[in-house]
C-alpha cells in the first residue's frame, strides 16, 4: 500500500500551490501519496481525515494563523509545520519558516531606485505575522536610506507623490491598484506598486503590470517534506528558514 501524507493547507493562492508543488516533488522521490486537506479544518474534520487516510505523517501550513501550534490534534502522527508564526513555534516539532523580512528588504531596494518622494506599505486585510514582519522590515529599510516612510491610513491622498508602495502580497496589490485607479490616481506616475508572490495571473493582467518579489515557496514545500521524512525516521526536530 502506498504511504499517505496529509498536507493541511489551502490551494487558493499561488504561494500555496507552489508549496504544494515542492511537496509533490519530494513525494515522487519518496513514493508517497499526498492528500490535501482544508487548512482551516475543524477538530472533527482533522480527526476524520486521520481516520480515513491513516497517514504516515502530516504537513501543516500555518501561514494564515497567529495561534499556537495545534500539535495535539494530530494524535502523535509525525507532523511538521510550514510558516508557523515564530513567536508561537516550539522546538518540539520540525518547521520551516519564511524570512518575510528579506522579501520586504528586496522590494525596498528596488523602490528606492525610483523617483519616489515617499514610501508606504499596505498590509494584508487581517493581522497575520508575515505581513507585520514585511511592514516592519520595509519601513526600517526606507528610513535607513534616509527617505520618508508614511504609515498607510487607507487614503492615497495622504501619501506625498510620487509614492512607492509595497503591498503584503499580489492580491493586496491588485485590490489597491484597482481602488487607486477608480479614484483617479495615475500608476506609476503618482503611485508605484510592488507586490510579493509573483502570481503571474494577477501581475500580468493588471494595467500596468505589477512588479512582484518571488519567495522560493516551491523549495520550501520540498524542504518541509524532507523534514517530515526526517521526523518519521526519528531525527531530532529542527527549524529551517527560507
JSON list of C-alpha atoms in Angstrom, two decimals:
[
{"chain": "A", "resi": 1, "resn": "UNK", "atom": "CA", "xyz": [0.00, 0.00, 0.00]},
{"chain": "A", "resi": 2, "resn": "UNK", "atom": "CA", "xyz": [1.32, 3.45, -0.93]},
{"chain": "A", "resi": 3, "resn": "UNK", "atom": "CA", "xyz": [2.03, 5.52, 2.22]},
{"chain": "A", "resi": 4, "resn": "UNK", "atom": "CA", "xyz": [-0.16, 8.62, 2.55]},
{"chain": "A", "resi": 5, "resn": "UNK", "atom": "CA", "xyz": [0.93, 12.04, 3.77]},
{"chain": "A", "resi": 6, "resn": "UNK", "atom": "CA", "xyz": [-1.70, 14.64, 4.62]},
{"chain": "A", "resi": 7, "resn": "UNK", "atom": "CA", "xyz": [-0.98, 18.25, 3.66]},
{"chain": "A", "resi": 8, "resn": "UNK", "atom": "CA", "xyz": [-3.22, 20.61, 5.62]},
{"chain": "A", "resi": 9, "resn": "UNK", "atom": "CA", "xyz": [-3.39, 23.80, 3.58]},
{"chain": "A", "resi": 10, "resn": "UNK", "atom": "CA", "xyz": [-5.40, 25.74, 1.01]},
{"chain": "A", "resi": 11, "resn": "UNK", "atom": "CA", "xyz": [-4.56, 25.88, -2.70]},
{"chain": "A", "resi": 12, "resn": "UNK", "atom": "CA", "xyz": [-6.41, 29.12, -3.42]},
{"chain": "A", "resi": 13, "resn": "UNK", "atom": "CA", "xyz": [-3.26, 31.25, -3.90]},
{"chain": "A", "resi": 14, "resn": "UNK", "atom": "CA", "xyz": [-0.13, 30.81, -5.96]},
{"chain": "A", "resi": 15, "resn": "UNK", "atom": "CA", "xyz": [2.14, 30.71, -2.92]},
{"chain": "A", "resi": 16, "resn": "UNK", "atom": "CA", "xyz": [0.25, 27.71, -1.54]},
{"chain": "A", "resi": 17, "resn": "UNK", "atom": "CA", "xyz": [0.22, 25.97, -4.91]},
{"chain": "A", "resi": 18, "resn": "UNK", "atom": "CA", "xyz": [3.97, 26.49, -5.20]},
{"chain": "A", "resi": 19, "resn": "UNK", "atom": "CA", "xyz": [4.46, 24.94, -1.74]},
{"chain": "A", "resi": 20, "resn": "UNK", "atom": "CA", "xyz": [2.32, 22.00, -2.81]},
{"chain": "A", "resi": 21, "resn": "UNK", "atom": "CA", "xyz": [4.42, 21.58, -5.97]},
{"chain": "A", "resi": 22, "resn": "UNK", "atom": "CA", "xyz": [7.52, 21.25, -3.80]},
{"chain": "A", "resi": 23, "resn": "UNK", "atom": "CA", "xyz": [5.84, 18.67, -1.57]},
{"chain": "A", "resi": 24, "resn": "UNK", "atom": "CA", "xyz": [4.77, 16.72, -4.66]},
{"chain": "A", "resi": 25, "resn": "UNK", "atom": "CA", "xyz": [8.34, 16.77, -5.98]},
{"chain": "A", "resi": 26, "resn": "UNK", "atom": "CA", "xyz": [9.66, 15.17, -2.80]},
{"chain": "A", "resi": 27, "resn": "UNK", "atom": "CA", "xyz": [6.70, 12.78, -2.66]},
{"chain": "A", "resi": 28, "resn": "UNK", "atom": "CA", "xyz": [7.58, 11.40, -6.09]},
{"chain": "A", "resi": 29, "resn": "UNK", "atom": "CA", "xyz": [11.07, 10.63, -4.84]},
{"chain": "A", "resi": 30, "resn": "UNK", "atom": "CA", "xyz": [9.84, 9.13, -1.57]},
{"chain": "A", "resi": 31, "resn": "UNK", "atom": "CA", "xyz": [6.96, 7.13, -3.04]},
{"chain": "A", "resi": 32, "resn": "UNK", "atom": "CA", "xyz": [4.29, 8.99, -1.06]},
{"chain": "A", "resi": 33, "resn": "UNK", "atom": "CA", "xyz": [0.71, 9.77, -1.95]},
{"chain": "A", "resi": 34, "resn": "UNK", "atom": "CA", "xyz": [-0.12, 13.34, -0.90]},
{"chain": "A", "resi": 35, "resn": "UNK", "atom": "CA", "xyz": [-3.68, 14.16, 0.12]},
{"chain": "A", "resi": 36, "resn": "UNK", "atom": "CA", "xyz": [-4.55, 17.86, 0.56]},
{"chain": "A", "resi": 37, "resn": "UNK", "atom": "CA", "xyz": [-6.92, 18.68, 3.43]},
{"chain": "A", "resi": 38, "resn": "UNK", "atom": "CA", "xyz": [-8.51, 22.08, 4.08]},
{"chain": "A", "resi": 39, "resn": "UNK", "atom": "CA", "xyz": [-6.07, 24.06, 6.23]},
{"chain": "A", "resi": 40, "resn": "UNK", "atom": "CA", "xyz": [-8.94, 25.61, 8.18]},
{"chain": "A", "resi": 41, "resn": "UNK", "atom": "CA", "xyz": [-10.41, 22.24, 9.14]},
{"chain": "A", "resi": 42, "resn": "UNK", "atom": "CA", "xyz": [-12.14, 21.87, 12.46]},
{"chain": "A", "resi": 43, "resn": "UNK", "atom": "CA", "xyz": [-11.01, 19.44, 15.13]},
{"chain": "A", "resi": 44, "resn": "UNK", "atom": "CA", "xyz": [-13.64, 16.98, 13.90]},
{"chain": "A", "resi": 45, "resn": "UNK", "atom": "CA", "xyz": [-12.53, 17.37, 10.25]},
{"chain": "A", "resi": 46, "resn": "UNK", "atom": "CA", "xyz": [-8.91, 16.74, 11.19]},
{"chain": "A", "resi": 47, "resn": "UNK", "atom": "CA", "xyz": [-9.91, 13.63, 13.14]},
{"chain": "A", "resi": 48, "resn": "UNK", "atom": "CA", "xyz": [-12.00, 12.43, 10.20]},
{"chain": "A", "resi": 49, "resn": "UNK", "atom": "CA", "xyz": [-9.06, 12.87, 7.80]},
{"chain": "A", "resi": 50, "resn": "UNK", "atom": "CA", "xyz": [-6.73, 10.95, 10.12]},
{"chain": "A", "resi": 51, "resn": "UNK", "atom": "CA", "xyz": [-9.24, 8.11, 10.42]},
{"chain": "A", "resi": 52, "resn": "UNK", "atom": "CA", "xyz": [-9.90, 7.98, 6.69]},
{"chain": "A", "resi": 53, "resn": "UNK", "atom": "CA", "xyz": [-6.33, 8.14, 5.37]},
{"chain": "A", "resi": 54, "resn": "UNK", "atom": "CA", "xyz": [-4.28, 6.73, 8.26]},
{"chain": "A", "resi": 55, "resn": "UNK", "atom": "CA", "xyz": [-1.26, 8.79, 7.18]},
{"chain": "A", "resi": 56, "resn": "UNK", "atom": "CA", "xyz": [2.38, 8.14, 7.96]},
{"chain": "A", "resi": 57, "resn": "UNK", "atom": "CA", "xyz": [2.80, 11.88, 8.54]},
{"chain": "A", "resi": 58, "resn": "UNK", "atom": "CA", "xyz": [1.24, 15.33, 8.30]},
{"chain": "A", "resi": 59, "resn": "UNK", "atom": "CA", "xyz": [2.43, 18.66, 6.91]},
{"chain": "A", "resi": 60, "resn": "UNK", "atom": "CA", "xyz": [0.55, 21.67, 8.25]},
{"chain": "A", "resi": 61, "resn": "UNK", "atom": "CA", "xyz": [0.66, 25.12, 6.60]},
{"chain": "A", "resi": 62, "resn": "UNK", "atom": "CA", "xyz": [0.20, 27.77, 9.30]},
{"chain": "A", "resi": 63, "resn": "UNK", "atom": "CA", "xyz": [0.68, 30.94, 7.23]},
{"chain": "A", "resi": 64, "resn": "UNK", "atom": "CA", "xyz": [-2.77, 32.33, 7.93]},
{"chain": "A", "resi": 65, "resn": "UNK", "atom": "CA", "xyz": [-2.95, 31.98, 11.70]},
{"chain": "A", "resi": 66, "resn": "UNK", "atom": "CA", "xyz": [-1.36, 33.56, 14.75]},
{"chain": "A", "resi": 67, "resn": "UNK", "atom": "CA", "xyz": [-2.39, 30.70, 17.06]},
{"chain": "A", "resi": 68, "resn": "UNK", "atom": "CA", "xyz": [-0.11, 28.26, 18.83]},
{"chain": "A", "resi": 69, "resn": "UNK", "atom": "CA", "xyz": [0.95, 25.03, 17.16]},
{"chain": "A", "resi": 70, "resn": "UNK", "atom": "CA", "xyz": [-2.04, 22.60, 17.44]},
{"chain": "A", "resi": 71, "resn": "UNK", "atom": "CA", "xyz": [0.15, 19.52, 17.59]},
{"chain": "A", "resi": 72, "resn": "UNK", "atom": "CA", "xyz": [-2.20, 17.61, 19.90]},
{"chain": "A", "resi": 73, "resn": "UNK", "atom": "CA", "xyz": [-4.82, 17.48, 17.13]},
{"chain": "A", "resi": 74, "resn": "UNK", "atom": "CA", "xyz": [-2.66, 15.10, 15.11]},
{"chain": "A", "resi": 75, "resn": "UNK", "atom": "CA", "xyz": [-2.69, 12.25, 17.65]},
{"chain": "A", "resi": 76, "resn": "UNK", "atom": "CA", "xyz": [1.03, 11.61, 17.72]},
{"chain": "A", "resi": 77, "resn": "UNK", "atom": "CA", "xyz": [1.30, 11.14, 13.94]},
{"chain": "A", "resi": 78, "resn": "UNK", "atom": "CA", "xyz": [4.68, 12.58, 12.82]},
{"chain": "A", "resi": 79, "resn": "UNK", "atom": "CA", "xyz": [3.88, 16.20, 11.98]},
{"chain": "A", "resi": 80, "resn": "UNK", "atom": "CA", "xyz": [5.87, 19.19, 10.69]},
{"chain": "A", "resi": 81, "resn": "UNK", "atom": "CA", "xyz": [4.82, 22.81, 10.30]},
{"chain": "A", "resi": 82, "resn": "UNK", "atom": "CA", "xyz": [5.19, 25.23, 7.42]},
{"chain": "A", "resi": 83, "resn": "UNK", "atom": "CA", "xyz": [5.25, 29.01, 8.00]},
{"chain": "A", "resi": 84, "resn": "UNK", "atom": "CA", "xyz": [4.38, 28.77, 11.68]},
{"chain": "A", "resi": 85, "resn": "UNK", "atom": "CA", "xyz": [4.44, 32.12, 13.49]},
{"chain": "A", "resi": 86, "resn": "UNK", "atom": "CA", "xyz": [7.95, 32.18, 15.04]},
{"chain": "A", "resi": 87, "resn": "UNK", "atom": "CA", "xyz": [6.51, 33.68, 18.23]},
{"chain": "A", "resi": 88, "resn": "UNK", "atom": "CA", "xyz": [4.34, 30.60, 18.77]},
{"chain": "A", "resi": 89, "resn": "UNK", "atom": "CA", "xyz": [6.68, 27.96, 17.34]},
{"chain": "A", "resi": 90, "resn": "UNK", "atom": "CA", "xyz": [8.06, 25.27, 19.59]},
{"chain": "A", "resi": 91, "resn": "UNK", "atom": "CA", "xyz": [11.27, 23.32, 19.41]},
{"chain": "A", "resi": 92, "resn": "UNK", "atom": "CA", "xyz": [9.33, 20.08, 19.87]},
{"chain": "A", "resi": 93, "resn": "UNK", "atom": "CA", "xyz": [8.31, 19.96, 16.19]},
{"chain": "A", "resi": 94, "resn": "UNK", "atom": "CA", "xyz": [10.25, 20.50, 12.98]},
{"chain": "A", "resi": 95, "resn": "UNK", "atom": "CA", "xyz": [9.25, 23.55, 10.99]},
{"chain": "A", "resi": 96, "resn": "UNK", "atom": "CA", "xyz": [10.27, 25.76, 8.10]},
{"chain": "A", "resi": 97, "resn": "UNK", "atom": "CA", "xyz": [9.55, 29.49, 8.19]},
{"chain": "A", "resi": 98, "resn": "UNK", "atom": "CA", "xyz": [9.77, 32.16, 5.54]},
{"chain": "A", "resi": 99, "resn": "UNK", "atom": "CA", "xyz": [12.14, 35.09, 6.03]},
{"chain": "A", "resi": 100, "resn": "UNK", "atom": "CA", "xyz": [9.39, 37.59, 5.30]},
{"chain": "A", "resi": 101, "resn": "UNK", "atom": "CA", "xyz": [11.70, 40.48, 6.11]},
{"chain": "A", "resi": 102, "resn": "UNK", "atom": "CA", "xyz": [14.09, 39.53, 3.31]},
{"chain": "A", "resi": 103, "resn": "UNK", "atom": "CA", "xyz": [11.33, 39.87, 0.71]},
{"chain": "A", "resi": 104, "resn": "UNK", "atom": "CA", "xyz": [10.42, 43.30, 2.05]},
{"chain": "A", "resi": 105, "resn": "UNK", "atom": "CA", "xyz": [14.03, 44.48, 2.03]},
{"chain": "A", "resi": 106, "resn": "UNK", "atom": "CA", "xyz": [14.42, 43.39, -1.58]},
{"chain": "A", "resi": 107, "resn": "UNK", "atom": "CA", "xyz": [11.28, 45.32, -2.53]},
{"chain": "A", "resi": 108, "resn": "UNK", "atom": "CA", "xyz": [12.56, 48.37, -0.68]},
{"chain": "A", "resi": 109, "resn": "UNK", "atom": "CA", "xyz": [15.86, 48.17, -2.54]},
{"chain": "A", "resi": 110, "resn": "UNK", "atom": "CA", "xyz": [14.06, 48.25, -5.90]},
{"chain": "A", "resi": 111, "resn": "UNK", "atom": "CA", "xyz": [11.62, 51.01, -4.96]},
{"chain": "A", "resi": 112, "resn": "UNK", "atom": "CA", "xyz": [14.45, 53.18, -3.62]},
{"chain": "A", "resi": 113, "resn": "UNK", "atom": "CA", "xyz": [15.91, 53.22, -7.15]},
{"chain": "A", "resi": 114, "resn": "UNK", "atom": "CA", "xyz": [12.81, 55.04, -8.42]},
{"chain": "A", "resi": 115, "resn": "UNK", "atom": "CA", "xyz": [11.99, 58.73, -8.17]},
{"chain": "A", "resi": 116, "resn": "UNK", "atom": "CA", "xyz": [9.51, 58.16, -5.36]},
{"chain": "A", "resi": 117, "resn": "UNK", "atom": "CA", "xyz": [9.17, 61.01, -2.87]},
{"chain": "A", "resi": 118, "resn": "UNK", "atom": "CA", "xyz": [7.70, 58.85, -0.13]},
{"chain": "A", "resi": 119, "resn": "UNK", "atom": "CA", "xyz": [7.03, 55.19, 0.62]},
{"chain": "A", "resi": 120, "resn": "UNK", "atom": "CA", "xyz": [4.26, 53.20, 2.29]},
{"chain": "A", "resi": 121, "resn": "UNK", "atom": "CA", "xyz": [3.13, 49.64, 2.97]},
{"chain": "A", "resi": 122, "resn": "UNK", "atom": "CA", "xyz": [-0.37, 48.21, 2.54]},
{"chain": "A", "resi": 123, "resn": "UNK", "atom": "CA", "xyz": [-0.83, 45.21, 4.87]},
{"chain": "A", "resi": 124, "resn": "UNK", "atom": "CA", "xyz": [-2.93, 42.07, 4.47]},
{"chain": "A", "resi": 125, "resn": "UNK", "atom": "CA", "xyz": [-6.56, 42.77, 5.38]},
{"chain": "A", "resi": 126, "resn": "UNK", "atom": "CA", "xyz": [-6.35, 40.79, 8.62]},
{"chain": "A", "resi": 127, "resn": "UNK", "atom": "CA", "xyz": [-3.43, 40.80, 11.10]},
{"chain": "A", "resi": 128, "resn": "UNK", "atom": "CA", "xyz": [-1.01, 37.99, 10.23]},
{"chain": "A", "resi": 129, "resn": "UNK", "atom": "CA", "xyz": [2.59, 37.73, 11.35]},
{"chain": "A", "resi": 130, "resn": "UNK", "atom": "CA", "xyz": [4.23, 37.62, 7.91]},
{"chain": "A", "resi": 131, "resn": "UNK", "atom": "CA", "xyz": [2.50, 40.83, 6.82]},
{"chain": "A", "resi": 132, "resn": "UNK", "atom": "CA", "xyz": [3.53, 42.54, 10.04]},
{"chain": "A", "resi": 133, "resn": "UNK", "atom": "CA", "xyz": [7.12, 41.38, 9.56]},
{"chain": "A", "resi": 134, "resn": "UNK", "atom": "CA", "xyz": [7.19, 42.68, 6.00]},
{"chain": "A", "resi": 135, "resn": "UNK", "atom": "CA", "xyz": [5.87, 46.06, 7.07]},
{"chain": "A", "resi": 136, "resn": "UNK", "atom": "CA", "xyz": [8.45, 46.38, 9.83]},
{"chain": "A", "resi": 137, "resn": "UNK", "atom": "CA", "xyz": [11.37, 45.46, 7.57]},
{"chain": "A", "resi": 138, "resn": "UNK", "atom": "CA", "xyz": [10.18, 47.68, 4.73]},
{"chain": "A", "resi": 139, "resn": "UNK", "atom": "CA", "xyz": [9.74, 50.74, 6.96]},
{"chain": "A", "resi": 140, "resn": "UNK", "atom": "CA", "xyz": [13.14, 50.14, 8.54]},
{"chain": "A", "resi": 141, "resn": "UNK", "atom": "CA", "xyz": [14.86, 49.87, 5.15]},
{"chain": "A", "resi": 142, "resn": "UNK", "atom": "CA", "xyz": [13.25, 53.06, 3.87]},
{"chain": "A", "resi": 143, "resn": "UNK", "atom": "CA", "xyz": [14.16, 55.05, 6.97]},
{"chain": "A", "resi": 144, "resn": "UNK", "atom": "CA", "xyz": [17.70, 53.63, 6.99]},
{"chain": "A", "resi": 145, "resn": "UNK", "atom": "CA", "xyz": [18.11, 55.06, 3.49]},
{"chain": "A", "resi": 146, "resn": "UNK", "atom": "CA", "xyz": [17.10, 58.49, 4.78]},
{"chain": "A", "resi": 147, "resn": "UNK", "atom": "CA", "xyz": [13.80, 58.50, 2.91]},
{"chain": "A", "resi": 148, "resn": "UNK", "atom": "CA", "xyz": [10.27, 59.32, 4.04]},
{"chain": "A", "resi": 149, "resn": "UNK", "atom": "CA", "xyz": [8.06, 56.43, 5.21]},
{"chain": "A", "resi": 150, "resn": "UNK", "atom": "CA", "xyz": [4.33, 57.13, 5.64]},
{"chain": "A", "resi": 151, "resn": "UNK", "atom": "CA", "xyz": [2.06, 54.82, 7.61]},
{"chain": "A", "resi": 152, "resn": "UNK", "atom": "CA", "xyz": [-0.85, 53.59, 5.49]},
{"chain": "A", "resi": 153, "resn": "UNK", "atom": "CA", "xyz": [-4.19, 55.10, 6.58]},
{"chain": "A", "resi": 154, "resn": "UNK", "atom": "CA", "xyz": [-6.42, 53.77, 3.77]},
{"chain": "A", "resi": 155, "resn": "UNK", "atom": "CA", "xyz": [-6.18, 57.13, 2.00]},
{"chain": "A", "resi": 156, "resn": "UNK", "atom": "CA", "xyz": [-3.98, 57.60, -1.07]},
{"chain": "A", "resi": 157, "resn": "UNK", "atom": "CA", "xyz": [-4.44, 61.37, -0.80]},
{"chain": "A", "resi": 158, "resn": "UNK", "atom": "CA", "xyz": [-2.28, 61.43, 2.34]},
{"chain": "A", "resi": 159, "resn": "UNK", "atom": "CA", "xyz": [0.76, 59.96, 0.56]},
{"chain": "A", "resi": 160, "resn": "UNK", "atom": "CA", "xyz": [3.25, 62.50, -0.85]},
{"chain": "A", "resi": 161, "resn": "UNK", "atom": "CA", "xyz": [3.51, 61.82, -4.58]},
{"chain": "A", "resi": 162, "resn": "UNK", "atom": "CA", "xyz": [5.11, 60.06, -6.27]},
{"chain": "A", "resi": 163, "resn": "UNK", "atom": "CA", "xyz": [4.86, 57.30, -3.66]},
{"chain": "A", "resi": 164, "resn": "UNK", "atom": "CA", "xyz": [6.40, 53.82, -3.77]},
{"chain": "A", "resi": 165, "resn": "UNK", "atom": "CA", "xyz": [4.07, 51.28, -2.19]},
{"chain": "A", "resi": 166, "resn": "UNK", "atom": "CA", "xyz": [4.86, 47.72, -1.13]},
{"chain": "A", "resi": 167, "resn": "UNK", "atom": "CA", "xyz": [1.79, 45.54, -0.70]},
{"chain": "A", "resi": 168, "resn": "UNK", "atom": "CA", "xyz": [1.60, 42.49, 1.57]},
{"chain": "A", "resi": 169, "resn": "UNK", "atom": "CA", "xyz": [1.16, 40.25, -1.48]},
{"chain": "A", "resi": 170, "resn": "UNK", "atom": "CA", "xyz": [-0.11, 40.37, -5.05]},
{"chain": "A", "resi": 171, "resn": "UNK", "atom": "CA", "xyz": [-3.78, 40.01, -4.07]},
{"chain": "A", "resi": 172, "resn": "UNK", "atom": "CA", "xyz": [-3.42, 43.05, -1.82]},
{"chain": "A", "resi": 173, "resn": "UNK", "atom": "CA", "xyz": [-1.70, 44.95, -4.62]},
{"chain": "A", "resi": 174, "resn": "UNK", "atom": "CA", "xyz": [-4.47, 44.04, -7.05]},
{"chain": "A", "resi": 175, "resn": "UNK", "atom": "CA", "xyz": [-7.15, 45.48, -4.77]},
{"chain": "A", "resi": 176, "resn": "UNK", "atom": "CA", "xyz": [-5.07, 48.57, -4.03]},
{"chain": "A", "resi": 177, "resn": "UNK", "atom": "CA", "xyz": [-4.36, 49.30, -7.68]},
{"chain": "A", "resi": 178, "resn": "UNK", "atom": "CA", "xyz": [-7.99, 48.90, -8.66]},
{"chain": "A", "resi": 179, "resn": "UNK", "atom": "CA", "xyz": [-9.01, 51.26, -5.85]},
{"chain": "A", "resi": 180, "resn": "UNK", "atom": "CA", "xyz": [-6.37, 53.81, -6.83]},
{"chain": "A", "resi": 181, "resn": "UNK", "atom": "CA", "xyz": [-7.46, 53.79, -10.49]},
{"chain": "A", "resi": 182, "resn": "UNK", "atom": "CA", "xyz": [-11.13, 54.14, -9.53]},
{"chain": "A", "resi": 183, "resn": "UNK", "atom": "CA", "xyz": [-10.22, 57.24, -7.55]},
{"chain": "A", "resi": 184, "resn": "UNK", "atom": "CA", "xyz": [-8.26, 58.85, -10.37]},
{"chain": "A", "resi": 185, "resn": "UNK", "atom": "CA", "xyz": [-4.67, 58.25, -9.29]},
{"chain": "A", "resi": 186, "resn": "UNK", "atom": "CA", "xyz": [-2.10, 57.67, -12.02]},
{"chain": "A", "resi": 187, "resn": "UNK", "atom": "CA", "xyz": [0.04, 54.50, -11.96]},
{"chain": "A", "resi": 188, "resn": "UNK", "atom": "CA", "xyz": [3.06, 54.59, -12.00]},
{"chain": "A", "resi": 189, "resn": "UNK", "atom": "CA", "xyz": [3.36, 58.38, -12.30]},
{"chain": "A", "resi": 190, "resn": "UNK", "atom": "CA", "xyz": [1.86, 59.04, -8.86]},
{"chain": "A", "resi": 191, "resn": "UNK", "atom": "CA", "xyz": [1.71, 55.61, -7.21]},
{"chain": "A", "resi": 192, "resn": "UNK", "atom": "CA", "xyz": [4.29, 52.87, -7.81]},
{"chain": "A", "resi": 193, "resn": "UNK", "atom": "CA", "xyz": [3.18, 49.44, -6.60]},
{"chain": "A", "resi": 194, "resn": "UNK", "atom": "CA", "xyz": [5.22, 46.31, -5.82]},
{"chain": "A", "resi": 195, "resn": "UNK", "atom": "CA", "xyz": [3.73, 43.02, -4.65]},
{"chain": "A", "resi": 196, "resn": "UNK", "atom": "CA", "xyz": [5.05, 39.74, -3.24]},
{"chain": "A", "resi": 197, "resn": "UNK", "atom": "CA", "xyz": [4.39, 36.18, -4.54]},
{"chain": "A", "resi": 198, "resn": "UNK", "atom": "CA", "xyz": [4.82, 36.87, -8.28]},
{"chain": "A", "resi": 199, "resn": "UNK", "atom": "CA", "xyz": [1.41, 35.46, -9.14]},
{"chain": "A", "resi": 200, "resn": "UNK", "atom": "CA", "xyz": [1.63, 35.78, -12.91]},
{"chain": "A", "resi": 201, "resn": "UNK", "atom": "CA", "xyz": [-2.13, 35.54, -13.38]},
{"chain": "A", "resi": 202, "resn": "UNK", "atom": "CA", "xyz": [-2.52, 38.69, -11.29]},
{"chain": "A", "resi": 203, "resn": "UNK", "atom": "CA", "xyz": [0.69, 40.52, -12.21]},
{"chain": "A", "resi": 204, "resn": "UNK", "atom": "CA", "xyz": [0.43, 40.15, -15.98]},
{"chain": "A", "resi": 205, "resn": "UNK", "atom": "CA", "xyz": [-3.23, 41.11, -16.15]},
{"chain": "A", "resi": 206, "resn": "UNK", "atom": "CA", "xyz": [-3.02, 44.37, -14.24]},
{"chain": "A", "resi": 207, "resn": "UNK", "atom": "CA", "xyz": [-2.60, 47.61, -16.18]},
{"chain": "A", "resi": 208, "resn": "UNK", "atom": "CA", "xyz": [0.20, 48.47, -15.83]},
{"chain": "A", "resi": 209, "resn": "UNK", "atom": "CA", "xyz": [1.61, 45.02, -14.98]},
{"chain": "A", "resi": 210, "resn": "UNK", "atom": "CA", "xyz": [2.66, 44.52, -11.37]},
{"chain": "A", "resi": 211, "resn": "UNK", "atom": "CA", "xyz": [6.28, 44.07, -10.33]},
{"chain": "A", "resi": 212, "resn": "UNK", "atom": "CA", "xyz": [6.49, 41.40, -7.65]},
{"chain": "A", "resi": 213, "resn": "UNK", "atom": "CA", "xyz": [9.04, 39.63, -5.42]},
{"chain": "A", "resi": 214, "resn": "UNK", "atom": "CA", "xyz": [9.05, 35.81, -5.55]},
{"chain": "A", "resi": 215, "resn": "UNK", "atom": "CA", "xyz": [9.99, 33.91, -2.36]},
{"chain": "A", "resi": 216, "resn": "UNK", "atom": "CA", "xyz": [11.06, 30.33, -3.09]},
{"chain": "A", "resi": 217, "resn": "UNK", "atom": "CA", "xyz": [7.81, 28.68, -2.00]},
{"chain": "A", "resi": 218, "resn": "UNK", "atom": "CA", "xyz": [8.39, 25.62, -4.17]},
{"chain": "A", "resi": 219, "resn": "UNK", "atom": "CA", "xyz": [11.68, 24.84, -2.45]},
{"chain": "A", "resi": 220, "resn": "UNK", "atom": "CA", "xyz": [10.01, 25.47, 0.91]},
{"chain": "A", "resi": 221, "resn": "UNK", "atom": "CA", "xyz": [7.48, 22.75, 0.11]},
{"chain": "A", "resi": 222, "resn": "UNK", "atom": "CA", "xyz": [10.24, 20.35, -0.83]},
{"chain": "A", "resi": 223, "resn": "UNK", "atom": "CA", "xyz": [12.20, 21.14, 2.33]},
{"chain": "A", "resi": 224, "resn": "UNK", "atom": "CA", "xyz": [9.24, 20.72, 4.67]},
{"chain": "A", "resi": 225, "resn": "UNK", "atom": "CA", "xyz": [8.61, 17.29, 3.11]},
{"chain": "A", "resi": 226, "resn": "UNK", "atom": "CA", "xyz": [12.25, 16.42, 3.77]},
{"chain": "A", "resi": 227, "resn": "UNK", "atom": "CA", "xyz": [11.77, 17.48, 7.39]},
{"chain": "A", "resi": 228, "resn": "UNK", "atom": "CA", "xyz": [8.77, 15.20, 7.63]},
{"chain": "A", "resi": 229, "resn": "UNK", "atom": "CA", "xyz": [10.80, 12.26, 6.33]},
{"chain": "A", "resi": 230, "resn": "UNK", "atom": "CA", "xyz": [13.48, 13.01, 8.92]},
{"chain": "A", "resi": 231, "resn": "UNK", "atom": "CA", "xyz": [10.82, 13.21, 11.64]},
{"chain": "A", "resi": 232, "resn": "UNK", "atom": "CA", "xyz": [9.38, 9.85, 10.56]},
{"chain": "A", "resi": 233, "resn": "UNK", "atom": "CA", "xyz": [12.92, 8.45, 10.72]},
{"chain": "A", "resi": 234, "resn": "UNK", "atom": "CA", "xyz": [13.29, 9.65, 14.30]},
{"chain": "A", "resi": 235, "resn": "UNK", "atom": "CA", "xyz": [15.71, 12.54, 13.77]},
{"chain": "A", "resi": 236, "resn": "UNK", "atom": "CA", "xyz": [15.57, 15.46, 16.22]},
{"chain": "A", "resi": 237, "resn": "UNK", "atom": "CA", "xyz": [13.35, 18.35, 15.08]},
{"chain": "A", "resi": 238, "resn": "UNK", "atom": "CA", "xyz": [14.94, 21.43, 13.55]},
{"chain": "A", "resi": 239, "resn": "UNK", "atom": "CA", "xyz": [13.71, 24.85, 12.46]},
{"chain": "A", "resi": 240, "resn": "UNK", "atom": "CA", "xyz": [14.70, 25.99, 8.97]},
{"chain": "A", "resi": 241, "resn": "UNK", "atom": "CA", "xyz": [14.31, 29.41, 7.34]},
{"chain": "A", "resi": 242, "resn": "UNK", "atom": "CA", "xyz": [13.80, 30.00, 3.62]}
]
